[in-house]
Amino acid sequence: MESNLNCNQVITLLTFYIENKLDNSLSRAVKVHLENCPACMEKYNKLKQIFQNFSEIKSKITEEEQVDTDFYNNRQYQTFRENLSAYIDNELSDNENIKIKKIAISNPLARKDLEDFYTFKQLLNSSFNKTKSEMKTDFSKRTMSQIMAGEGERYEFSPFLKLAGLFMLITMIMLIGLINLLNF
């Protein structure tokens, strides 16, 4: 297999070769081809340089993001996070609302959280409305209309219970009469 790779095949495999994602025999075949083909070796060197530059840029960005996160992730931001739900639900006082708004304006991390929260709330609301409109019967409306109309469920006593209640009532009246007779 070492001698039968052509330039197109090697160029296709270069990124995998640079990232060490080829098996040993294929990796050796690419290596042999690169040693014998100056054009492919030049492309390999350029691609390897691009990978190195990308890796350096990626590490710099990661470091900057870490610095930014540390800078914006302070006590003020923690206060914002603790009060975000109450702010969204209008449960804060006017002064607390103003503080949260100031933090959201000055802190990009807080602003992003607020935007994400509103997006999530909007998504939940639209999902709820979609599900509600797809239902054939809105049970909450039906229940509320029954309550408002006074058409709630009425319990009917069985004839046995009616008879037992009447018996108890007659027995009580007789006992009260008997007690009154004994007291005189």
Coordinates of N, CA, C and O in Angstrom, one line a residue:
M1 N 0.8 -1.2 0.0 CA 0.0 0.0 0.0 C 0.9 1.3 0.0 O 0.4 2.3 -0.4
E2 N 2.1 1.2 0.5 CA 2.9 2.3 0.6 C 3.2 3.0 -0.7 O 3.4 4.2 -0.8
S3 N 3.3 2.3 -1.8 CA 3.7 2.9 -3.1 C 2.6 3.3 -4.0 O 2.9 3.8 -5.0
N4 N 1.3 3.0 -3.6 CA 0.3 3.2 -4.6 C -0.6 4.4 -4.3 O -1.7 4.5 -4.8
L5 N -0.2 5.3 -3.4 CA -1.0 6.5 -3.2 C -0.7 7.6 -4.2 O 0.5 7.9 -4.4
N6 N -1.7 8.2 -4.9 CA -1.4 9.3 -5.8 C -1.5 10.6 -5.1 O -2.0 10.7 -3.9
C7 N -1.2 11.7 -5.8 CA -1.2 13.0 -5.2 C -2.6 13.4 -4.7 O -2.7 14.0 -3.6
N8 N -3.7 13.1 -5.4 CA -5.0 13.5 -5.0 C -5.4 12.7 -3.7 O -6.0 13.3 -2.8
Q9 N -5.0 11.5 -3.6 CA -5.3 10.7 -2.4 C -4.6 11.3 -1.2 O -5.1 11.5 -0.1
V10 N -3.3 11.6 -1.4 CA -2.5 12.2 -0.3 C -3.0 13.5 0.1 O -3.2 13.8 1.3
I11 N -3.4 14.4 -0.8 CA -4.0 15.7 -0.5 C -5.2 15.6 0.3 O -5.5 16.3 1.3
T12 N -6.1 14.6 -0.1 CA -7.3 14.3 0.7 C -7.0 13.9 2.1 O -7.8 14.2 3.0
L13 N -5.9 13.1 2.3 CA -5.6 12.6 3.6 C -4.7 13.5 4.5 O -4.5 13.2 5.6
L14 N -4.3 14.6 3.9 CA -3.3 15.5 4.6 C -3.9 16.0 6.0 O -3.1 16.0 7.0
T15 N -5.1 16.4 6.1 CA -5.6 16.9 7.4 C -5.6 15.8 8.4 O -5.3 16.1 9.6
F16 N -6.0 14.6 8.0 CA -6.0 13.5 8.9 C -4.6 13.1 9.3 O -4.4 12.7 10.5
Y17 N -3.7 13.3 8.4 CA -2.3 12.9 8.7 C -1.7 13.9 9.7 O -1.0 13.5 10.6
I18 N -2.0 15.2 9.5 CA -1.5 16.2 10.4 C -2.1 16.0 11.8 O -1.4 16.2 12.8
E19 N -3.4 15.6 11.9 CA -4.0 15.4 13.2 C -3.8 14.0 13.8 O -4.4 13.7 14.8
N20 N -2.9 13.2 13.1 CA -2.6 11.9 13.6 C -3.9 11.0 13.7 O -4.1 10.3 14.7
K21 N -4.7 11.1 12.7 CA -6.0 10.3 12.7 C -6.0 9.2 11.7 O -7.0 8.6 11.4
L22 N -4.8 8.8 11.2 CA -4.7 7.7 10.2 C -4.1 6.5 10.9 O -3.3 6.6 11.9
D23 N -4.5 5.3 10.4 CA -3.8 4.1 11.0 C -2.4 4.1 10.6 O -1.9 4.8 9.7
N24 N -1.6 3.2 11.2 CA -0.1 3.2 10.9 C 0.2 3.0 9.5 O 1.1 3.6 8.9
S25 N -0.4 2.0 8.8 CA 0.0 1.7 7.4 C -0.3 2.8 6.5 O 0.5 3.2 5.6
L26 N -1.5 3.5 6.6 CA -1.8 4.6 5.8 C -1.0 5.8 6.1 O -0.5 6.5 5.2
S27 N -0.7 6.0 7.4 CA 0.2 7.1 7.7 C 1.6 6.9 7.1 O 2.2 7.9 6.6
R28 N 2.1 5.7 7.1 CA 3.4 5.4 6.5 C 3.4 5.7 5.0 O 4.3 6.3 4.4
A29 N 2.3 5.3 4.4 CA 2.1 5.5 2.9 C 2.1 7.0 2.6 O 2.8 7.4 1.6
V30 N 1.4 7.8 3.4 CA 1.4 9.2 3.1 C 2.8 9.8 3.4 O 3.3 10.6 2.6
K31 N 3.5 9.4 4.4 CA 4.8 9.8 4.7 C 5.8 9.5 3.6 O 6.6 10.4 3.1
V32 N 5.7 8.3 3.0 CA 6.6 7.9 1.9 C 6.3 8.8 0.7 O 7.2 9.3 0.0
H33 N 5.0 9.0 0.4 CA 4.6 9.9 -0.7 C 5.2 11.3 -0.6 O 5.7 11.9 -1.5
L34 N 5.0 11.8 0.6 CA 5.5 13.2 0.9 C 7.0 13.3 0.7 O 7.5 14.3 0.2
E35 N 7.7 12.3 1.1 CA 9.2 12.3 1.0 C 9.6 12.2 -0.5 O 10.7 12.8 -0.9
N36 N 8.8 11.7 -1.3 CA 9.1 11.5 -2.8 C 8.4 12.6 -3.7 O 8.8 12.6 -4.9
C37 N 7.5 13.3 -3.2 CA 6.8 14.3 -4.0 C 6.9 15.7 -3.4 O 6.3 16.1 -2.4
P38 N 7.7 16.6 -4.0 CA 8.0 17.9 -3.5 C 6.7 18.8 -3.6 O 6.5 19.6 -2.7
A39 N 5.8 18.6 -4.5 CA 4.6 19.4 -4.6 C 3.7 19.1 -3.5 O 3.1 20.0 -2.8
C40 N 3.5 17.8 -3.1 CA 2.6 17.4 -2.0 C 3.3 17.8 -0.7 O 2.6 18.2 0.2
M41 N 4.6 17.8 -0.6 CA 5.3 18.2 0.6 C 5.1 19.7 0.8 O 4.9 20.1 2.0
E42 N 5.1 20.5 -0.2 CA 4.9 21.9 -0.1 C 3.5 22.2 0.4 O 3.3 23.0 1.3
K43 N 2.5 21.5 -0.1 CA 1.1 21.6 0.3 C 1.0 21.2 1.8 O 0.3 21.8 2.6
Y44 N 1.7 20.1 2.2 CA 1.7 19.6 3.5 C 2.2 20.7 4.5 O 1.6 20.9 5.5
N45 N 3.4 21.3 4.1 CA 4.0 22.3 5.0 C 3.1 23.5 5.1 O 2.9 24.1 6.2
K46 N 2.4 23.9 4.1 CA 1.5 25.1 4.1 C 0.3 24.7 5.0 O -0.1 25.6 5.9
L47 N -0.3 23.6 4.8 CA -1.4 23.2 5.6 C -1.1 23.0 7.1 O -1.8 23.4 8.0
K48 N 0.1 22.5 7.3 CA 0.6 22.3 8.7 C 0.8 23.7 9.4 O 0.4 23.9 10.5
Q49 N 1.3 24.7 8.6 CA 1.4 26.0 9.1 C 0.1 26.7 9.4 O -0.1 27.3 10.5
I50 N -0.9 26.4 8.6 CA -2.3 26.9 8.8 C -2.8 26.3 10.1 O -3.4 27.1 10.9
F51 N -2.6 25.0 10.3 CA -3.1 24.4 11.5 C -2.5 25.0 12.7 O -3.1 25.2 13.7
Q52 N -1.2 25.3 12.7 CA -0.4 25.8 13.8 C -1.0 27.3 14.1 O -1.2 27.6 15.2
N53 N -1.1 28.1 13.0 CA -1.7 29.4 13.2 C -3.1 29.4 13.8 O -3.4 30.2 14.7
F54 N -3.9 28.5 13.3 CA -5.2 28.3 13.8 C -5.2 27.9 15.3 O -5.9 28.5 16.1
S55 N -4.3 27.0 15.7 CA -4.2 26.6 17.0 C -3.8 27.7 17.9 O -4.3 27.9 19.1
E56 N -2.8 28.6 17.5 CA -2.4 29.7 18.3 C -3.5 30.7 18.4 O -3.7 31.3 19.5
I57 N -4.2 31.0 17.4 CA -5.3 32.0 17.4 C -6.4 31.4 18.4 O -6.9 32.2 19.2
K58 N -6.7 30.2 18.3 CA -7.7 29.6 19.2 C -7.3 29.7 20.6 O -8.1 30.0 21.5
S59 N -6.1 29.4 20.9 CA -5.6 29.6 22.3 C -5.7 31.0 22.8 O -6.0 31.3 24.0
K60 N -5.3 32.0 21.9 CA -5.4 33.4 22.3 C -6.9 33.8 22.6 O -7.1 34.5 23.6
I61 N -7.7 33.3 21.7 CA -9.2 33.7 21.9 C -9.7 33.1 23.2 O -10.4 33.7 24.0
T62 N -9.3 31.8 23.5 CA -9.7 31.2 24.7 C -9.2 31.9 25.9 O -9.9 32.1 26.9
E63 N -8.0 32.4 25.9 CA -7.4 33.2 27.0 C -8.1 34.5 27.2 O -8.5 34.9 28.3
E64 N -8.4 35.2 26.0 CA -9.2 36.5 26.1 C -10.6 36.3 26.7 O -11.1 37.1 27.5
E65 N -11.2 35.2 26.2 CA -12.6 34.9 26.7 C -12.5 34.7 28.2 O -13.4 35.1 29.0
Q66 N -11.5 34.0 28.7 CA -11.3 33.7 30.1 C -11.2 35.0 30.9 O -11.8 35.2 31.9
V67 N -10.3 35.9 30.3 CA -10.1 37.2 31.0 C -11.4 38.0 31.0 O -11.8 38.6 32.0
D68 N -12.2 38.0 29.9 CA -13.4 38.7 29.8 C -14.4 38.1 30.8 O -15.1 38.8 31.5
T69 N -14.5 36.8 30.8 CA -15.4 36.2 31.8 C -15.1 36.5 33.2 O -16.0 36.8 34.0
D70 N -13.8 36.5 33.6 CA -13.4 36.9 34.9 C -13.8 38.3 35.2 O -14.2 38.6 36.3
F71 N -13.6 39.2 34.2 CA -13.8 40.6 34.4 C -15.3 40.9 34.6 O -15.7 41.6 35.5
Y72 N -16.2 40.2 33.8 CA -17.6 40.5 33.9 C -18.3 39.6 34.9 O -19.4 39.8 35.3
N73 N -17.7 38.5 35.4 CA -18.3 37.6 36.3 C -17.9 38.0 37.7 O -17.1 37.3 38.4
N74 N -18.4 39.1 38.2 CA -18.1 39.7 39.5 C -19.3 39.7 40.4 O -20.3 39.1 40.1
R75 N -19.2 40.3 41.6 CA -20.3 40.3 42.6 C -21.5 41.0 42.0 O -22.7 40.6 42.2
Q76 N -21.3 42.0 41.2 CA -22.4 42.7 40.6 C -23.2 41.8 39.7 O -24.4 41.7 39.7
Y77 N -22.5 41.0 38.9 CA -23.1 40.0 38.0 C -23.8 38.9 38.8 O -24.9 38.5 38.4
Q78 N -23.2 38.5 39.9 CA -23.9 37.5 40.7 C -25.2 38.0 41.3 O -26.2 37.3 41.3
T79 N -25.2 39.3 41.7 CA -26.5 39.9 42.1 C -27.5 39.9 41.0 O -28.7 39.6 41.2
F80 N -27.1 40.2 39.8 CA -27.9 40.2 38.6 C -28.6 38.8 38.5 O -29.8 38.7 38.3
R81 N -27.7 37.8 38.5 CA -28.2 36.4 38.3 C -29.2 36.0 39.4 O -30.2 35.3 39.1
E82 N -28.9 36.4 40.6 CA -29.8 36.1 41.7 C -31.2 36.7 41.5 O -32.2 36.2 42.0
N83 N -31.3 37.9 40.9 CA -32.5 38.6 40.8 C -33.1 38.6 39.4 O -34.2 39.2 39.2
L84 N -32.6 37.8 38.5 CA -33.0 37.8 37.1 C -34.5 37.3 37.0 O -35.3 38.0 36.4
S85 N -34.8 36.2 37.6 CA -36.2 35.7 37.5 C -37.2 36.7 38.1 O -38.2 36.9 37.5
A86 N -36.9 37.2 39.3 CA -37.8 38.2 39.9 C -37.9 39.5 39.0 O -39.0 40.0 38.9
Y87 N -36.8 39.9 38.3 CA -36.9 41.0 37.4 C -37.8 40.7 36.3 O -38.7 41.5 35.9
I88 N -37.7 39.5 35.7 CA -38.5 39.2 34.5 C -40.0 39.1 34.9 O -40.8 39.5 34.2
D89 N -40.3 38.7 36.1 CA -41.6 38.5 36.6 C -42.2 39.8 37.3 O -43.2 39.7 37.9
N90 N -41.4 40.9 37.2 CA -41.8 42.2 37.8 C -42.1 42.0 39.3 O -43.1 42.6 39.8
E91 N -41.2 41.3 40.0 CA -41.4 41.1 41.5 C -40.5 42.0 42.3 O -40.5 41.9 43.5
L92 N -39.7 42.9 41.6 CA -38.7 43.7 42.4 C -39.3 45.1 42.6 O -40.2 45.5 41.8
S93 N -38.7 45.8 43.5 CA -39.1 47.2 43.8 C -38.5 48.0 42.6 O -37.7 47.6 41.9
D94 N -38.9 49.3 42.6 CA -38.4 50.2 41.5 C -36.9 50.3 41.6 O -36.2 50.3 40.6
N95 N -36.4 50.5 42.8 CA -34.9 50.7 43.0 C -34.2 49.4 42.5 O -33.1 49.5 41.9
E96 N -34.7 48.3 42.9 CA -34.0 47.0 42.5 C -34.1 46.8 41.0 O -33.1 46.4 40.4
N97 N -35.2 47.2 40.4 CA -35.4 47.1 38.9 C -34.3 48.0 38.2 O -33.7 47.6 37.2
I98 N -34.1 49.2 38.7 CA -33.2 50.1 38.2 C -31.7 49.5 38.3 O -31.0 49.6 37.3
K99 N -31.4 48.9 39.4 CA -30.1 48.3 39.6 C -29.9 47.2 38.6 O -28.8 47.1 38.0
I100 N -30.9 46.4 38.4 CA -30.7 45.3 37.5 C -30.6 45.8 36.0 O -29.8 45.3 35.2
K101 N -31.3 46.8 35.7 CA -31.2 47.4 34.3 C -29.8 48.0 34.1 O -29.2 47.8 33.0
K102 N -29.3 48.7 35.1 CA -27.9 49.2 35.0 C -26.9 48.1 34.8 O -26.0 48.2 34.0
I103 N -27.0 47.0 35.5 CA -26.1 45.9 35.4 C -26.2 45.3 34.0 O -25.2 45.0 33.3
A104 N -27.5 45.2 33.5 CA -27.7 44.6 32.2 C -27.1 45.5 31.1 O -26.6 45.0 30.1
I105 N -27.1 46.8 31.3 CA -26.6 47.7 30.3 C -25.1 47.7 30.3 O -24.4 47.7 29.3
S106 N -24.5 47.6 31.5 CA -23.0 47.8 31.6 C -22.3 46.4 31.5 O -21.1 46.4 31.2
N107 N -23.0 45.3 31.6 CA -22.3 44.0 31.6 C -22.8 43.2 30.5 O -23.9 42.7 30.5
P108 N -21.9 42.9 29.5 CA -22.3 42.1 28.3 C -22.8 40.7 28.7 O -23.7 40.2 28.1
L109 N -22.2 40.2 29.7 CA -22.6 38.8 30.1 C -24.0 38.8 30.7 O -24.8 38.0 30.4
A110 N -24.3 39.9 31.5 CA -25.7 40.0 32.0 C -26.7 40.3 30.9 O -27.8 39.8 30.9
R111 N -26.3 41.1 30.0 CA -27.2 41.5 28.8 C -27.5 40.2 28.0 O -28.7 40.0 27.7
K112 N -26.5 39.4 27.8 CA -26.7 38.1 27.1 C -27.7 37.2 27.8 O -28.6 36.6 27.3
D113 N -27.5 37.1 29.2 CA -28.3 36.3 30.0 C -29.8 36.8 29.9 O -30.7 36.0 29.8
L114 N -30.0 38.1 30.0 CA -31.3 38.7 29.9 C -32.0 38.4 28.6 O -33.1 38.0 28.5
E115 N -31.2 38.5 27.5 CA -31.7 38.2 26.2 C -32.1 36.7 26.0 O -33.1 36.4 25.5
D116 N -31.2 35.9 26.6 CA -31.5 34.4 26.5 C -32.7 34.1 27.3 O -33.6 33.3 26.9
F117 N -32.9 34.8 28.5 CA -34.1 34.5 29.3 C -35.3 34.9 28.6 O -36.3 34.2 28.6
Y118 N -35.3 36.1 28.0 CA -36.5 36.6 27.2 C -36.8 35.7 26.0 O -38.0 35.4 25.7
T119 N -35.8 35.2 25.3 CA -35.9 34.3 24.2 C -36.6 33.0 24.7 O -37.5 32.5 24.1
F120 N -36.1 32.5 25.8 CA -36.6 31.2 26.3 C -38.1 31.4 26.8 O -38.9 30.6 26.5
K121 N -38.4 32.6 27.4 CA -39.7 32.8 27.8 C -40.7 32.9 26.6 O -41.8 32.4 26.6
Q122 N -40.2 33.6 25.6 CA -41.0 33.7 24.4 C -41.2 32.4 23.7 O -42.3 32.1 23.2
L123 N -40.2 31.5 23.7 CA -40.3 30.2 23.1 C -41.3 29.4 23.9 O -42.2 28.7 23.3
L124 N -41.3 29.4 25.2 CA -42.2 28.7 26.1 C -43.7 29.2 25.8 O -44.6 28.4 25.7
N125 N -43.8 30.5 25.7 CA -45.1 31.1 25.5 C -45.7 30.6 24.1 O -46.9 30.3 24.0
S126 N -44.9 30.7 23.1 CA -45.3 30.3 21.8 C -45.6 28.8 21.7 O -46.6 28.4 21.1
S127 N -44.8 28.1 22.4 CA -45.1 26.6 22.4 C -46.4 26.3 23.2 O -47.2 25.5 22.7
F128 N -46.6 27.0 24.3 CA -47.9 26.8 25.0 C -49.1 27.2 24.1 O -50.1 26.5 24.1
N129 N -49.0 28.4 23.5 CA -50.1 28.8 22.6 C -50.4 27.9 21.5 O -51.5 27.6 21.1
K130 N -49.3 27.3 20.9 CA -49.4 26.4 19.8 C -50.1 25.1 20.3 O -51.1 24.6 19.7
T131 N -49.7 24.6 21.4 CA -50.3 23.4 22.0 C -51.8 23.7 22.4 O -52.6 22.8 22.1
K132 N -52.0 24.8 22.9 CA -53.4 25.2 23.3 C -54.3 25.3 22.1 O -55.4 24.8 22.2
S133 N -53.8 25.9 21.0 CA -54.7 26.0 19.8 C -54.9 24.7 19.2 O -55.8 24.5 18.5
E134 N -53.9 23.7 19.3 CA -54.1 22.4 18.7 C -55.0 21.5 19.5 O -55.5 20.5 18.9
M135 N -55.3 21.8 20.7 CA -56.2 21.0 21.5 C -57.7 21.3 21.1 O -58.0 22.4 20.7
K136 N -58.5 20.2 21.0 CA -59.8 20.3 20.6 C -60.7 21.0 21.7 O -61.6 21.7 21.4
T137 N -60.4 20.7 22.9 CA -61.2 21.3 24.0 C -60.2 22.0 25.0 O -59.2 21.4 25.4
D138 N -60.6 23.2 25.3 CA -59.8 23.9 26.3 C -60.5 23.7 27.7 O -61.5 24.3 28.0
F139 N -60.0 22.7 28.4 CA -60.6 22.3 29.7 C -60.7 23.5 30.7 O -61.6 23.5 31.5
S140 N -59.7 24.3 30.7 CA -59.7 25.4 31.7 C -60.8 26.4 31.4 O -61.5 26.8 32.3
K141 N -61.1 26.7 30.1 CA -62.2 27.6 29.8 C -63.5 26.9 30.1 O -64.4 27.6 30.7
R142 N -63.6 25.6 29.8 CA -64.9 24.9 30.1 C -65.1 24.9 31.6 O -66.2 25.2 32.1
T143 N -64.1 24.6 32.4 CA -64.3 24.5 33.9 C -64.6 25.9 34.4 O -65.5 26.0 35.3
M144 N -63.9 26.9 34.0 CA -64.2 28.3 34.5 C -65.6 28.7 34.1 O -66.3 29.4 34.9
S145 N -66.1 28.4 32.9 CA -67.4 28.8 32.5 C -68.5 28.1 33.3 O -69.5 28.6 33.7
Q146 N -68.2 26.8 33.7 CA -69.1 26.1 34.5 C -69.2 26.7 35.9 O -70.3 26.8 36.5
I147 N -68.1 27.1 36.4 CA -68.0 27.7 37.8 C -68.8 29.0 37.8 O -69.6 29.3 38.7
M148 N -68.5 29.8 36.7 CA -69.1 31.1 36.6 C -70.6 31.0 36.4 O -71.4 31.8 37.0
A149 N -71.1 30.0 35.7 CA -72.5 29.8 35.5 C -73.2 29.0 36.6 O -74.4 28.9 36.6
G150 N -72.4 28.5 37.6 CA -73.0 27.8 38.7 C -73.4 26.4 38.3 O -74.2 25.8 38.9
E151 N -72.8 25.9 37.2 CA -73.1 24.6 36.7 C -72.1 23.6 37.2 O -71.8 22.6 36.5
G152 N -71.6 23.8 38.4 CA -70.6 22.8 38.9 C -71.3 21.5 39.2 O -72.5 21.4 39.2
E153 N -70.5 20.4 39.4 CA -71.1 19.1 39.6 C -71.9 19.1 40.9 O -71.5 19.6 41.9
R154 N -73.1 18.5 40.8 CA -73.9 18.4 42.0 C -74.0 17.0 42.4 O -74.2 16.1 41.5
Y155 N -73.9 16.8 43.7 CA -73.9 15.4 44.2 C -75.3 15.0 44.5 O -76.0 15.7 45.2
E156 N -75.7 13.9 43.9 CA -77.1 13.3 44.2 C -76.9 12.2 45.2 O -76.1 11.3 45.0
F157 N -77.7 12.2 46.3 CA -77.6 11.2 47.3 C -78.4 10.0 46.8 O -79.4 10.1 46.2
S158 N -77.9 8.8 47.1 CA -78.6 7.6 46.7 C -79.8 7.5 47.6 O -79.9 8.0 48.7
P159 N -80.9 6.7 47.1 CA -82.1 6.5 47.9 C -81.8 5.9 49.3 O -82.5 6.2 50.3
F160 N -80.8 5.0 49.4 CA -80.4 4.4 50.6 C -80.0 5.5 51.6 O -80.4 5.5 52.8
L161 N -79.1 6.4 51.2 CA -78.6 7.4 52.1 C -79.8 8.3 52.5 O -79.8 8.8 53.6
K162 N -80.7 8.6 51.6 CA -81.8 9.5 52.0 C -82.7 8.8 53.0 O -83.1 9.4 54.0
L163 N -82.9 7.5 52.9 CA -83.7 6.7 53.8 C -83.0 6.6 55.2 O -83.6 6.8 56.2
A164 N -81.6 6.4 55.1 CA -80.9 6.3 56.4 C -80.9 7.6 57.1 O -81.0 7.7 58.3
G165 N -80.8 8.7 56.3 CA -80.8 10.1 56.9 C -82.1 10.4 57.6 O -82.2 10.9 58.7
L166 N -83.2 10.0 56.9 CA -84.6 10.2 57.5 C -84.7 9.3 58.7 O -85.3 9.8 59.7
F167 N -84.2 8.1 58.7 CA -84.3 7.2 59.9 C -83.6 7.9 61.1 O -84.0 7.9 62.2
M168 N -82.3 8.4 60.8 CA -81.5 9.0 61.9 C -82.3 10.3 62.4 O -82.3 10.5 63.6
L169 N -82.9 11.0 61.5 CA -83.6 12.2 62.0 C -84.8 11.9 62.9 O -85.0 12.5 63.9
I170 N -85.5 10.9 62.5 CA -86.7 10.4 63.3 C -86.2 9.9 64.6 O -86.8 10.2 65.7
T171 N -85.1 9.1 64.6 CA -84.5 8.6 65.8 C -84.1 9.7 66.8 O -84.3 9.7 68.0
M172 N -83.5 10.7 66.2 CA -83.0 11.8 67.0 C -84.2 12.6 67.7 O -84.2 13.0 68.8
I173 N -85.2 12.8 66.9 CA -86.4 13.5 67.4 C -87.0 12.7 68.5 O -87.4 13.2 69.6
M174 N -87.1 11.4 68.3 CA -87.7 10.5 69.4 C -86.8 10.5 70.6 O -87.3 10.6 71.8
L175 N -85.5 10.6 70.5 CA -84.6 10.6 71.6 C -84.7 11.9 72.4 O -84.7 12.0 73.6
I176 N -84.8 13.0 71.6 CA -85.0 14.3 72.3 C -86.3 14.4 73.0 O -86.4 14.9 74.1
G177 N -87.4 13.8 72.4 CA -88.6 13.8 73.1 C -88.6 12.9 74.3 O -89.2 13.3 75.4
L178 N -87.9 11.8 74.3 CA -87.7 10.9 75.4 C -87.0 11.6 76.5 O -87.4 11.5 77.7
I179 N -85.9 12.3 76.2 CA -85.1 13.0 77.2 C -86.0 14.1 77.8 O -85.9 14.3 79.0
N180 N -86.7 14.8 77.1 CA -87.6 15.9 77.6 C -88.7 15.3 78.5 O -89.0 15.9 79.6
L181 N -89.2 14.1 78.2 CA -90.2 13.5 79.0 C -89.6 13.0 80.4 O -90.2 13.2 81.4
L182 N -88.4 12.5 80.4 CA -87.7 12.1 81.6 C -87.3 13.3 82.5 O -87.3 13.1 83.7
N183 N -87.1 14.4 81.9 CA -86.7 15.6 82.7 C -87.9 16.1 83.4 O -87.7 16.8 84.5
F184 N -89.1 15.9 83.0 CA -90.3 16.5 83.7 C -90.7 15.6 84.7 O -91.0 15.1 85.5

